[in-house]
Amino acid sequence: MRLACLLLMIPSLAAADRIGPATAGAPLPAQERVAIRPPARPPLPPQPPHASVEVATQGKRIAGAYTCKGNRAQVDGSSAPLVAKLAIKLELDNAWIATQWSDAAMKRTDYRTYDDTSKQWTRFSLASDGSHQTLTSLGDKAGEWLWEGVESSSTGSLQVRHHEKLAGKQLELWGEALLGGTWQKVYTASCKR
């Protein structure tokens, strides 16, 4: 009888051995393994913005006091002589190029800067008649700058373009507006430092 009891217990001992917990050091079956990952690192803080070197370089190149002479288009299609003072300097820790324009009819202040990410210049221009312009440029192309954008005023919005060409101490400026579906010149100025 003892032998019979012992024989009955052997299969249950063998089954208990298979069902019981794994012994220390024995590998777990693949379905029971869990990948252990190190804790996630917090993201690094973004770099603070900084002024582009392009602004300081261009600002030093064009900075100065200029006297300008030229013509301005009138509403009736005629043109009138234009005499103006122009002052260009670096401002706000060399992050912006500031321009002050003053003539008998208007005063204008504009700020321009360069974005290293988009590789584009941006210019904001504010005038004493309440109008303002937002313009962009890709910079110097064959010695000339082309600024394109929109002028907003109490009379509505208008597409505008400004051209700049610097040769030594001489700065040539001219502007156009999209009027009646064609670009028309609205001013020209030759400025000397």
C-alpha angles and dihedrals in degrees: 000000000000090000091051092052091047092050090050092052097050096073091048092049090051091049091048089053091056096044100042126094120291116264120247112279095017114123118247119240112266094253091058098049117107122198112238112216127188114248114276116260117235112249117265114255114257118262113260115250117261136190115268119246086226090070095054092045095051093039093056090047096055103026118123147081116290136188112214133199127182146101136291124205115241127217091252092056097258123113131234129204116264126209117176146162119229126192122185125185144149116261142179096034093315093302094117139033108222123203127192116196121187130177135147093273103039150006120216134185122191137179127200133185140169128242111212091198099054093030089227139120121230125200130190116194125190123190134200090240090064096256121127136189134209112199140171134201137182089218133239114007114178091334096311134097122211119198117192130185150096133302116208124196141148088281095055138264128318133185111238140182129197126195127202129186122179120195113171107303094344120095118190117200132182134163138202137195129202101243122169091350096305133090110249126188111245101177144001126195134178110202129193127198 
